[in-house]
Amino acid sequence: FFSDKNIFKSELHQKISYDYVTRKDFSPITSTSQCFDCLLIPEDHQSRQKSDSYYMNENTLLRPHTSAHQNEMISKGNNAFLVYGDVYRRDEIDATHYPAFHQMEAVRIFTKNQIKHEQKDLIIAEVARDLQQTLEQLVKYLFGSDIQMRWIPAYFPFTEPSFELEIYYQDEWLEMLGCGVIHPKVMELSGRDTEVEYGWAAGLGLERFAMKLFDIPDIRLFWSTDQRFISQFQAGKITKFQQFSKYPACYKDVSFWLNPTYQENDLYEVVRGIAGDLIEKVELVDHFVDQKRSRTSKCYRIHYRLSLIHI
């Protein structure tokens, strides 16, 4: 899509066509400066917590997003680029979340004279329009023009304005990507002149795009070694997934009192550590507040299914 100049992407792209530089060789081991400081993510932000990210030491971690390489790429003068890579997050357990997945970072930078506006707010609006139009065309290119999608206003420290794009999948709205107009301070930290240069950035969850494209109902399947799954697909060919498990889901409920430092992602890590991919979903089903003793308990339902086990 991005490399084929015959595919319509946006009205602005028709006038100003760039070749996208592609990188997929960056190490997933990154610094807190790359992942957070260069992206204006404050010290107290949730994504910096050890309950959210996989730290190797105080200043080194497995990247939680491919945006970690944005500063380096922009600093080297790239005005249109894609970065692919594996990313790692401590996250909830369900059919669309997994602690390791793949992202694609897409970035496009324009100069003021390319946009033909003098007012800063009009320039930003034009960049945002190009961003949304490009990503809408990508979704239509992959899934067809009748795909249901919607834009949701969002907040990211490194973009302003910010958006999330959702598609309708398996009877609910599923977030596919986060994006926005690159914050001027991020551009400054990358050595760019914010009086004349503006850009947009987007981070796409590749497994979620593949789930929709191949009708794969559960993100855990991408990590399966079961030949009943692997043998259904061939490189360069889109094949709809055929369900092979006849085992129904079963569940167990577990409840406990919370301590003051409780973080839900820590529970998910314990569950994954014990039961691995047997777990299909963990959901909060009840909570109780003991007013007399000033304490709270929560009850979680742990769903198991054998569909991903090699037998």
CSV table of N, CA and C in Angstrom, one decimal, residues 155-234:
chain,number,residue,atom,x,y,z
A,155,TYR,N,-5.9,10.6,23.6
A,155,TYR,CA,-4.8,11.4,24.1
A,155,TYR,C,-3.5,10.6,24.1
A,156,PHE,N,-2.5,11.1,23.5
A,156,PHE,CA,-1.1,10.6,23.6
A,156,PHE,C,-0.2,11.8,23.9
A,157,PRO,N,0.8,11.7,24.7
A,157,PRO,CA,1.6,12.9,25.0
A,157,PRO,C,2.4,13.4,23.9
A,158,PHE,N,2.7,12.5,22.9
A,158,PHE,CA,3.5,12.8,21.8
A,158,PHE,C,2.8,13.3,20.5
A,159,THR,N,1.5,13.3,20.5
A,159,THR,CA,0.8,13.8,19.3
A,159,THR,C,-0.4,14.7,19.8
A,160,GLU,N,-0.7,15.7,19.0
A,160,GLU,CA,-1.8,16.6,19.3
A,160,GLU,C,-2.3,17.3,18.0
A,161,PRO,N,-3.5,17.0,17.5
A,161,PRO,CA,-4.5,16.2,18.1
A,161,PRO,C,-4.1,14.7,17.9
A,162,SER,N,-4.9,13.8,18.7
A,162,SER,CA,-4.6,12.4,18.7
A,162,SER,C,-5.9,11.7,18.4
A,163,PHE,N,-5.8,10.5,17.8
A,163,PHE,CA,-7.0,9.7,17.4
A,163,PHE,C,-6.7,8.2,17.5
A,164,GLU,N,-7.8,7.5,17.6
A,164,GLU,CA,-7.8,6.0,17.5
A,164,GLU,C,-8.7,5.6,16.4
A,165,LEU,N,-8.4,4.6,15.6
A,165,LEU,CA,-9.3,4.1,14.6
A,165,LEU,C,-9.8,2.8,15.0
A,166,GLU,N,-11.1,2.6,15.0
A,166,GLU,CA,-11.7,1.3,15.3
A,166,GLU,C,-12.4,0.8,14.1
A,167,ILE,N,-12.5,-0.6,14.0
A,167,ILE,CA,-13.3,-1.2,13.0
A,167,ILE,C,-14.3,-2.2,13.8
A,168,TYR,N,-15.4,-2.5,13.1
A,168,TYR,CA,-16.4,-3.4,13.7
A,168,TYR,C,-16.0,-4.8,13.4
A,169,TYR,N,-15.7,-5.6,14.4
A,169,TYR,CA,-15.2,-6.9,14.3
A,169,TYR,C,-15.8,-7.8,15.4
A,170,GLN,N,-16.3,-9.0,15.0
A,170,GLN,CA,-16.9,-9.9,15.9
A,170,GLN,C,-17.9,-9.3,16.8
A,171,ASP,N,-18.8,-8.4,16.2
A,171,ASP,CA,-19.9,-7.8,16.9
A,171,ASP,C,-19.5,-6.8,18.0
A,172,GLU,N,-18.3,-6.2,17.8
A,172,GLU,CA,-17.9,-5.1,18.7
A,172,GLU,C,-16.8,-4.3,18.0
A,173,TRP,N,-16.6,-3.1,18.6
A,173,TRP,CA,-15.6,-2.2,18.0
A,173,TRP,C,-14.3,-2.5,18.5
A,174,LEU,N,-13.3,-2.7,17.6
A,174,LEU,CA,-11.9,-3.1,18.0
A,174,LEU,C,-10.9,-2.0,17.5
A,175,GLU,N,-10.1,-1.5,18.5
A,175,GLU,CA,-9.1,-0.5,18.2
A,175,GLU,C,-8.0,-1.2,17.3
A,176,MET,N,-7.7,-0.5,16.2
A,176,MET,CA,-6.7,-1.0,15.3
A,176,MET,C,-5.4,-0.2,15.3
A,177,LEU,N,-5.5,1.1,15.7
A,177,LEU,CA,-4.3,1.9,15.7
A,177,LEU,C,-4.5,3.2,16.5
A,178,GLY,N,-3.4,3.7,16.9
A,178,GLY,CA,-3.4,5.1,17.5
A,178,GLY,C,-2.6,6.0,16.6
A,179,CYS,N,-2.9,7.3,16.6
A,179,CYS,CA,-2.2,8.2,15.7
A,179,CYS,C,-2.4,9.6,16.1
A,180,GLY,N,-1.8,10.5,15.4
A,180,GLY,CA,-2.0,11.9,15.6
A,180,GLY,C,-1.0,12.8,14.9
A,181,VAL,N,-1.1,14.1,15.0
A,181,VAL,CA,-0.2,15.1,14.5
A,181,VAL,C,1.0,15.1,15.5
A,182,ILE,N,2.2,15.0,15.0
A,182,ILE,CA,3.4,14.9,15.9
A,182,ILE,C,3.5,16.2,16.7
A,183,HIS,N,3.7,16.1,18.0
A,183,HIS,CA,3.8,17.2,18.9
A,183,HIS,C,5.0,18.1,18.5
A,184,PRO,N,4.9,19.4,18.5
A,184,PRO,CA,6.1,20.2,18.1
A,184,PRO,C,7.3,20.0,19.0
A,185,LYS,N,7.2,19.7,20.2
A,185,LYS,CA,8.3,19.4,21.1
A,185,LYS,C,9.0,18.1,20.7
A,186,VAL,N,8.3,17.1,20.2
A,186,VAL,CA,8.9,15.9,19.7
A,186,VAL,C,9.7,16.2,18.5
A,187,MET,N,9.2,17.1,17.6
A,187,MET,CA,9.9,17.5,16.4
A,187,MET,C,11.2,18.2,16.8
A,188,GLU,N,11.1,19.1,17.8
A,188,GLU,CA,12.3,19.9,18.2
A,188,GLU,C,13.3,18.9,18.8
A,189,LEU,N,12.9,17.9,19.6
A,189,LEU,CA,13.9,17.0,20.1
A,189,LEU,C,14.6,16.1,19.0
A,190,SER,N,13.9,16.1,17.8
A,190,SER,CA,14.5,15.4,16.7
A,190,SER,C,15.2,16.3,15.7
A,191,GLY,N,15.4,17.6,16.2
A,191,GLY,CA,16.2,18.5,15.4
A,191,GLY,C,15.5,19.2,14.2
A,192,ARG,N,14.2,19.2,14.3
A,192,ARG,CA,13.4,19.8,13.2
A,192,ARG,C,12.9,21.2,13.5
A,193,ASP,N,12.7,22.0,12.5
A,193,ASP,CA,12.3,23.4,12.7
A,193,ASP,C,10.7,23.4,12.7
A,194,THR,N,10.2,23.6,13.9
A,194,THR,CA,8.7,23.5,14.0
A,194,THR,C,8.0,24.7,13.4
A,195,GLU,N,8.7,25.7,13.0
A,195,GLU,CA,8.0,26.8,12.3
A,195,GLU,C,7.7,26.4,10.8
A,196,VAL,N,8.4,25.5,10.3
A,196,VAL,CA,8.2,25.1,8.9
A,196,VAL,C,7.9,23.6,8.6
A,197,GLU,N,8.1,22.8,9.6
A,197,GLU,CA,7.9,21.4,9.4
A,197,GLU,C,6.8,20.8,10.4
A,198,TYR,N,5.9,20.0,9.8
A,198,TYR,CA,4.8,19.4,10.5
A,198,TYR,C,4.7,17.9,10.0
A,199,GLY,N,4.2,17.1,10.9
A,199,GLY,CA,4.1,15.7,10.5
A,199,GLY,C,3.0,14.9,11.3
A,200,TRP,N,2.8,13.7,10.8
A,200,TRP,CA,1.9,12.8,11.5
A,200,TRP,C,2.5,11.5,11.8
A,201,ALA,N,2.1,10.8,12.8
A,201,ALA,CA,2.6,9.4,13.1
A,201,ALA,C,1.4,8.5,13.5
A,202,ALA,N,1.6,7.2,13.2
A,202,ALA,CA,0.6,6.2,13.5
A,202,ALA,C,1.3,4.9,13.9
A,203,GLY,N,0.7,4.3,14.9
A,203,GLY,CA,1.2,3.0,15.3
A,203,GLY,C,0.1,1.9,15.1
A,204,LEU,N,0.3,0.9,14.3
A,204,LEU,CA,-0.7,0.0,13.9
A,204,LEU,C,-0.4,-1.4,14.5
A,205,GLY,N,-1.4,-2.0,15.1
A,205,GLY,CA,-1.2,-3.4,15.7
A,205,GLY,C,-1.4,-4.4,14.6
A,206,LEU,N,-0.3,-5.0,14.2
A,206,LEU,CA,-0.4,-5.9,13.0
A,206,LEU,C,-1.2,-7.2,13.2
A,207,GLU,N,-1.1,-7.7,14.4
A,207,GLU,CA,-1.9,-8.9,14.6
A,207,GLU,C,-3.4,-8.7,14.5
A,208,ARG,N,-3.9,-7.5,14.9
A,208,ARG,CA,-5.3,-7.2,14.8
A,208,ARG,C,-5.7,-7.0,13.4
A,209,PHE,N,-4.8,-6.5,12.5
A,209,PHE,CA,-5.2,-6.4,11.1
A,209,PHE,C,-5.2,-7.8,10.5
A,210,ALA,N,-4.3,-8.7,10.9
A,210,ALA,CA,-4.3,-10.0,10.4
A,210,ALA,C,-5.5,-10.8,10.9
A,211,MET,N,-5.9,-10.6,12.2
A,211,MET,CA,-7.1,-11.2,12.7
A,211,MET,C,-8.3,-11.0,11.8
A,212,LYS,N,-8.5,-9.7,11.4
A,212,LYS,CA,-9.6,-9.3,10.6
A,212,LYS,C,-9.5,-9.9,9.2
A,213,LEU,N,-8.2,-9.8,8.6
A,213,LEU,CA,-8.0,-10.2,7.3
A,213,LEU,C,-8.2,-11.7,7.1
A,214,PHE,N,-7.8,-12.5,8.1
A,214,PHE,CA,-7.8,-14.0,8.0
A,214,PHE,C,-9.0,-14.6,8.8
A,215,ASP,N,-9.8,-13.8,9.5
A,215,ASP,CA,-10.9,-14.3,10.3
A,215,ASP,C,-10.3,-15.1,11.5
A,216,ILE,N,-9.3,-14.7,12.1
A,216,ILE,CA,-8.7,-15.4,13.2
A,216,ILE,C,-9.3,-14.8,14.5
A,217,PRO,N,-10.0,-15.6,15.3
A,217,PRO,CA,-10.8,-15.1,16.4
A,217,PRO,C,-10.0,-14.8,17.7
A,218,ASP,N,-8.7,-15.3,17.8
A,218,ASP,CA,-8.0,-15.1,19.1
A,218,ASP,C,-6.5,-14.9,18.7
A,219,ILE,N,-6.0,-13.8,19.3
A,219,ILE,CA,-4.6,-13.4,19.1
A,219,ILE,C,-3.6,-14.5,19.5
A,220,ARG,N,-3.9,-15.3,20.4
A,220,ARG,CA,-3.0,-16.4,20.9
A,220,ARG,C,-2.6,-17.3,19.8
A,221,LEU,N,-3.5,-17.5,18.8
A,221,LEU,CA,-3.3,-18.4,17.8
A,221,LEU,C,-2.0,-18.1,17.0
A,222,PHE,N,-1.6,-16.8,16.9
A,222,PHE,CA,-0.4,-16.5,16.2
A,222,PHE,C,0.8,-17.1,16.8
A,223,TRP,N,0.8,-17.6,18.0
A,223,TRP,CA,1.9,-18.1,18.7
A,223,TRP,C,1.8,-19.7,18.8
A,224,SER,N,0.8,-20.2,18.1
A,224,SER,CA,0.6,-21.7,18.2
A,224,SER,C,1.6,-22.4,17.3
A,225,THR,N,2.0,-23.6,17.7
A,225,THR,CA,2.8,-24.5,16.8
A,225,THR,C,1.9,-25.6,16.3
A,226,ASP,N,0.7,-25.6,16.5
A,226,ASP,CA,-0.2,-26.6,16.1
A,226,ASP,C,-0.4,-26.6,14.6
A,227,GLN,N,0.0,-27.7,13.9
A,227,GLN,CA,-0.1,-27.8,12.5
A,227,GLN,C,-1.5,-27.6,11.9
A,228,ARG,N,-2.5,-27.9,12.7
A,228,ARG,CA,-3.9,-27.6,12.3
A,228,ARG,C,-4.1,-26.2,12.0
A,229,PHE,N,-3.4,-25.3,12.7
A,229,PHE,CA,-3.5,-23.9,12.4
A,229,PHE,C,-2.5,-23.5,11.4
A,230,ILE,N,-1.2,-23.8,11.5
A,230,ILE,CA,-0.1,-23.4,10.6
A,230,ILE,C,-0.4,-23.8,9.2
A,231,SER,N,-0.9,-25.0,9.0
A,231,SER,CA,-1.0,-25.6,7.7
A,231,SER,C,-2.1,-24.9,6.9
A,232,GLN,N,-3.0,-24.1,7.5
A,232,GLN,CA,-4.1,-23.4,6.8
A,232,GLN,C,-3.6,-22.2,6.0
A,233,PHE,N,-2.3,-21.8,6.2
A,233,PHE,CA,-1.9,-20.5,5.6
A,233,PHE,C,-0.7,-20.7,4.7
A,234,GLN,N,-0.6,-19.9,3.7
A,234,GLN,CA,0.6,-19.9,2.8
A,234,GLN,C,1.0,-18.4,2.6
